[in-house]
């Protein structure tokens, strides 16, 4: 019976491998369901734990660029992961550099890949607050951020974004954010953007950058920022991390 199950899995996996580059949903199904579960079973480790091991084996401690390169190489050649990735990462880099924020917020830390990308570009004295709901992800992210030598530039807070955003002013002394990177649960993009507005955490000129607006997609968020006159939005076309499936980032400037 076990061999029959394994045979079915192999056949399904083979079909998905052929189609994953051309279909966003199939790509995510393959990477996040089939391949990940197979590797979890055979390695006894979670995907974040495997990424951490790749960093510890291949990156130079205290060197953020080498940590980014190690994760990109692992995720492109060994196992896909839901980082912003190398292609879209260059867009993220350019926006962070352009904004040069004195206050920055990331929604969705995951393993800390984009956290490292953002934090390494921040000016001295600037800190990035990053929110992560999953404590297992947060534990891995802390280790990767520390391995990159950026622990003094990052404040990682665990918990639901909807509970944490209203506490930003009181607990972290934040008046407003110059830059916000949205890369958490896609159904939280609109509610959390509205919460940032309601809490007075966006000022005139604040920049929101949202990932995965095409794949898996955030149609309600795009509708919101593109039709609200308080935002000026621009779409940056790219590819879903480590694939040829179309995806992109939406940059929205809050006009007040």
Coordinates of C-alpha atoms in Angstrom, one line a residue:
X1 CA 0.0 0.0 0.0
X2 CA 2.9 2.4 0.9
X3 CA 4.4 1.8 -2.5
X4 CA 1.2 2.6 -4.3
X5 CA 0.9 5.9 -2.4
X6 CA 4.5 6.7 -3.2
X7 CA 4.0 5.9 -6.9
X8 CA 1.0 8.2 -7.0
X9 CA 3.0 11.0 -5.3
X10 CA 5.8 10.6 -7.8
X11 CA 3.5 10.7 -10.8
X12 CA 1.7 13.8 -9.5
X13 CA 5.0 15.4 -8.6
X14 CA 6.3 14.8 -12.2
X15 CA 3.2 16.4 -13.7
X16 CA 3.4 19.4 -11.4
X17 CA 7.1 19.8 -12.2
X18 CA 6.3 20.1 -15.9
X19 CA 3.6 22.7 -15.3
X20 CA 4.9 24.7 -12.4
X21 CA 6.8 27.2 -14.5
X22 CA 3.7 28.2 -16.5
X23 CA 1.0 28.3 -13.8
X24 CA 1.2 30.3 -10.6
X25 CA -1.3 28.2 -8.7
X26 CA 0.4 25.0 -9.8
X27 CA 3.8 26.4 -8.9
X28 CA 2.6 27.1 -5.4
X29 CA 0.9 23.8 -5.1
X30 CA 4.1 22.0 -6.1
X31 CA 6.4 24.0 -3.9
X32 CA 4.2 24.6 -0.8
X33 CA 2.4 21.3 -0.6
X34 CA 4.0 18.4 -2.5
X35 CA 7.7 19.2 -2.5
X36 CA 7.8 20.8 1.0
X37 CA 6.0 17.9 2.6
X38 CA 8.2 15.3 1.0
X39 CA 11.4 17.1 2.2
X40 CA 9.9 17.5 5.7
X41 CA 9.2 13.7 5.8
X42 CA 12.6 12.6 4.5
X43 CA 14.8 15.2 6.4
X44 CA 12.9 15.4 9.6
X45 CA 13.3 19.2 9.4
X46 CA 11.0 22.1 8.4
X47 CA 11.8 24.3 5.4
X48 CA 12.9 27.2 7.6
X49 CA 15.3 24.9 9.5
X50 CA 16.7 23.7 6.2
X51 CA 17.2 27.3 5.1
X52 CA 19.0 28.1 8.4
X53 CA 21.3 25.1 7.8
X54 CA 22.1 26.4 4.3
X55 CA 23.0 29.8 5.7
X56 CA 25.2 28.4 8.5
X57 CA 27.0 26.1 6.0
X58 CA 27.5 28.6 3.1
X59 CA 27.3 32.2 4.4
X60 CA 30.0 34.2 6.1
X61 CA 29.0 35.2 9.6
X62 CA 28.4 39.0 9.9
X63 CA 28.1 39.4 6.2
X64 CA 24.5 40.2 5.1
X65 CA 25.3 39.9 1.4
X66 CA 26.6 36.4 1.8
X67 CA 23.5 35.4 3.8
X68 CA 21.3 36.7 1.0
X69 CA 23.4 34.9 -1.6
X70 CA 23.3 31.6 0.4
X71 CA 19.5 31.8 0.7
X72 CA 19.0 32.7 -3.0
X73 CA 21.3 29.8 -4.1
X74 CA 19.5 27.3 -1.9
X75 CA 16.0 28.4 -2.9
X76 CA 16.8 28.6 -6.6
X77 CA 18.7 25.3 -6.8
X78 CA 17.5 23.1 -3.9
X79 CA 14.1 24.2 -2.5
X80 CA 11.8 27.0 -3.2
X81 CA 10.7 29.3 -0.4
X82 CA 8.4 32.3 -0.1
X83 CA 11.1 35.0 0.2
X84 CA 10.8 38.1 -1.9
X85 CA 13.7 36.5 -3.8
X86 CA 16.6 37.8 -5.9
X87 CA 14.7 39.4 -8.8
X88 CA 12.1 41.2 -6.8
X89 CA 14.7 41.8 -4.1
X90 CA 16.5 44.2 -6.4
X91 CA 13.2 46.2 -6.7
X92 CA 12.9 46.1 -2.9
X93 CA 16.5 47.3 -2.6
X94 CA 16.0 50.2 -5.0
X95 CA 12.8 51.4 -3.2
X96 CA 14.4 51.2 0.2
X97 CA 17.5 53.1 -1.1
X98 CA 15.2 55.8 -2.7
X99 CA 13.1 56.3 0.4
X100 CA 16.1 56.1 2.8
X101 CA 13.6 55.7 5.7
X102 CA 14.3 56.7 9.3
X103 CA 11.5 54.4 10.4
X104 CA 10.6 51.2 8.7
X105 CA 8.0 48.4 9.2
X106 CA 7.9 44.9 7.7
X107 CA 4.8 42.8 7.9
X108 CA 5.7 39.1 7.6
X109 CA 9.3 38.2 8.7
X110 CA 9.2 34.5 7.7
X111 CA 12.9 33.4 7.8
X112 CA 14.3 36.9 7.8
X113 CA 15.4 37.1 4.1
X114 CA 13.7 40.4 3.3
X115 CA 14.5 41.6 6.8
X116 CA 18.2 41.2 6.1
X117 CA 17.8 42.9 2.6
X118 CA 16.1 45.9 4.1
X119 CA 18.1 46.2 7.3
X120 CA 21.5 46.2 5.5
X121 CA 20.5 49.3 3.6
X122 CA 19.3 51.4 6.5
X123 CA 21.2 54.4 7.7
X124 CA 23.0 54.3 11.0
X125 CA 20.6 54.7 13.9
X126 CA 17.6 53.5 11.9
X127 CA 15.8 50.3 13.0
X128 CA 13.5 48.0 11.2
X129 CA 10.4 46.7 13.1
X130 CA 9.4 43.4 11.7
X131 CA 6.2 41.5 12.7
X132 CA 5.8 37.7 12.5
X133 CA 2.8 35.7 13.6
X134 CA 4.4 32.3 13.6
X135 CA 6.8 31.7 16.6
X136 CA 8.7 28.9 14.8
X137 CA 9.4 31.2 11.8
X138 CA 10.4 34.0 14.3
X139 CA 12.9 31.7 16.0
X140 CA 14.6 30.9 12.8
X141 CA 14.5 34.5 11.6
X142 CA 16.3 35.7 14.8
X143 CA 19.1 33.3 14.1
X144 CA 19.5 34.3 10.5
X145 CA 19.3 38.0 11.3
X146 CA 22.0 37.5 14.0
X147 CA 24.1 35.5 11.6
X148 CA 24.0 38.4 9.2
X149 CA 25.2 40.7 12.0
X150 CA 22.0 42.9 11.9
X151 CA 20.4 42.1 15.2
X152 CA 21.1 45.6 16.5
X153 CA 19.2 47.1 13.5
X154 CA 16.1 44.9 13.8
X155 CA 13.3 44.6 16.3
X156 CA 11.3 41.4 15.7
X157 CA 7.9 41.3 17.4
X158 CA 5.8 38.1 17.5
X159 CA 2.0 38.2 17.2
X160 CA -0.9 39.1 14.9
X161 CA -0.3 42.3 13.0
X162 CA -3.8 43.4 13.8
X163 CA -3.0 43.4 17.5
X164 CA 0.5 44.8 17.2
X165 CA 0.1 47.7 14.8
X166 CA -2.1 49.8 17.3
X167 CA 0.7 49.4 19.9
X168 CA 3.5 50.8 17.7
X169 CA 3.3 54.3 19.1
X170 CA 3.1 53.4 22.7
X171 CA 5.5 50.4 22.8
X172 CA 8.1 51.5 20.2
X173 CA 7.8 55.3 20.2
X174 CA 6.9 55.4 16.5
X175 CA 5.2 58.6 15.2
X176 CA 4.9 57.3 11.7
X177 CA 6.6 55.0 9.2
X178 CA 8.5 56.2 6.2
X179 CA 8.5 52.8 4.7
X180 CA 6.2 49.7 5.0
X181 CA 6.9 46.4 3.4
X182 CA 3.8 44.1 3.2
X183 CA 4.6 40.4 2.7
X184 CA 2.4 38.5 5.2
X185 CA -1.0 37.0 4.8
X186 CA -2.5 38.4 1.6
X187 CA -6.0 38.9 3.1
X188 CA -4.4 41.2 5.7
X189 CA -3.0 43.7 3.3
X190 CA -6.1 45.9 3.2
X191 CA -7.1 45.6 6.9
X192 CA -3.6 46.4 8.0
X193 CA -3.2 49.3 5.6
X194 CA -6.4 50.7 6.9
X195 CA -5.2 50.1 10.5
X196 CA -1.9 52.0 9.7
X197 CA -4.0 54.9 8.5
X198 CA -6.4 54.8 11.5
X199 CA -3.5 54.7 13.9
X200 CA -1.8 57.7 12.3
X201 CA 1.2 55.7 11.4
X202 CA 1.3 56.9 7.8
X203 CA 2.5 60.4 7.0
X204 CA 2.4 62.3 3.7
X205 CA 5.0 60.7 1.6
X206 CA 5.1 57.3 3.4
X207 CA 5.8 54.5 1.0
X208 CA 4.0 51.1 1.0
X209 CA 5.6 48.3 -1.0
X210 CA 3.5 45.1 -1.3
X211 CA 4.8 41.8 -2.5
X212 CA 2.9 38.9 -4.4
X213 CA 0.3 41.2 -5.8
X214 CA -0.1 39.0 -8.8
X215 CA 0.8 35.5 -7.5
X216 CA -0.9 34.4 -5.4
X217 CA -2.5 37.8 -5.8
X218 CA -4.0 40.6 -3.8
X219 CA -6.9 42.0 -6.0
X220 CA -8.7 43.7 -3.1
X221 CA -5.5 45.5 -2.1
X222 CA -4.7 46.6 -5.6
X223 CA -8.3 47.9 -6.0
X224 CA -7.9 49.8 -2.7
X225 CA -4.6 51.6 -3.3
X226 CA -5.3 52.2 -7.0
X227 CA -8.7 53.8 -6.5
X228 CA -8.1 55.7 -3.3
X229 CA -7.1 59.3 -4.1
X230 CA -4.8 59.3 -1.1
X231 CA -2.5 56.9 -2.8
X232 CA -0.3 57.2 -5.9
X233 CA 0.5 53.7 -7.0
X234 CA 2.9 52.0 -9.5
X235 CA 3.3 48.4 -10.4
X236 CA 6.7 46.8 -10.8
X237 CA 6.4 43.7 -13.0
X238 CA 8.7 40.8 -12.1
X239 CA 8.5 37.0 -11.5
X240 CA 7.4 34.9 -8.5
X241 CA 10.5 34.2 -6.4
X242 CA 12.8 31.7 -8.1
X243 CA 10.4 30.9 -10.9
X244 CA 9.3 32.3 -14.3
X245 CA 5.7 32.8 -13.2
X246 CA 4.6 36.5 -13.4
X247 CA 4.4 38.4 -10.1
X248 CA 5.2 41.9 -9.0
X249 CA 5.4 44.6 -6.4
X250 CA 3.0 47.5 -5.9
X251 CA 4.6 50.7 -4.7
X252 CA 2.0 53.1 -3.2
X253 CA 2.9 56.6 -1.9
X254 CA 0.5 57.9 0.8
X255 CA -0.5 61.5 -0.2
X256 CA -2.2 62.3 3.1

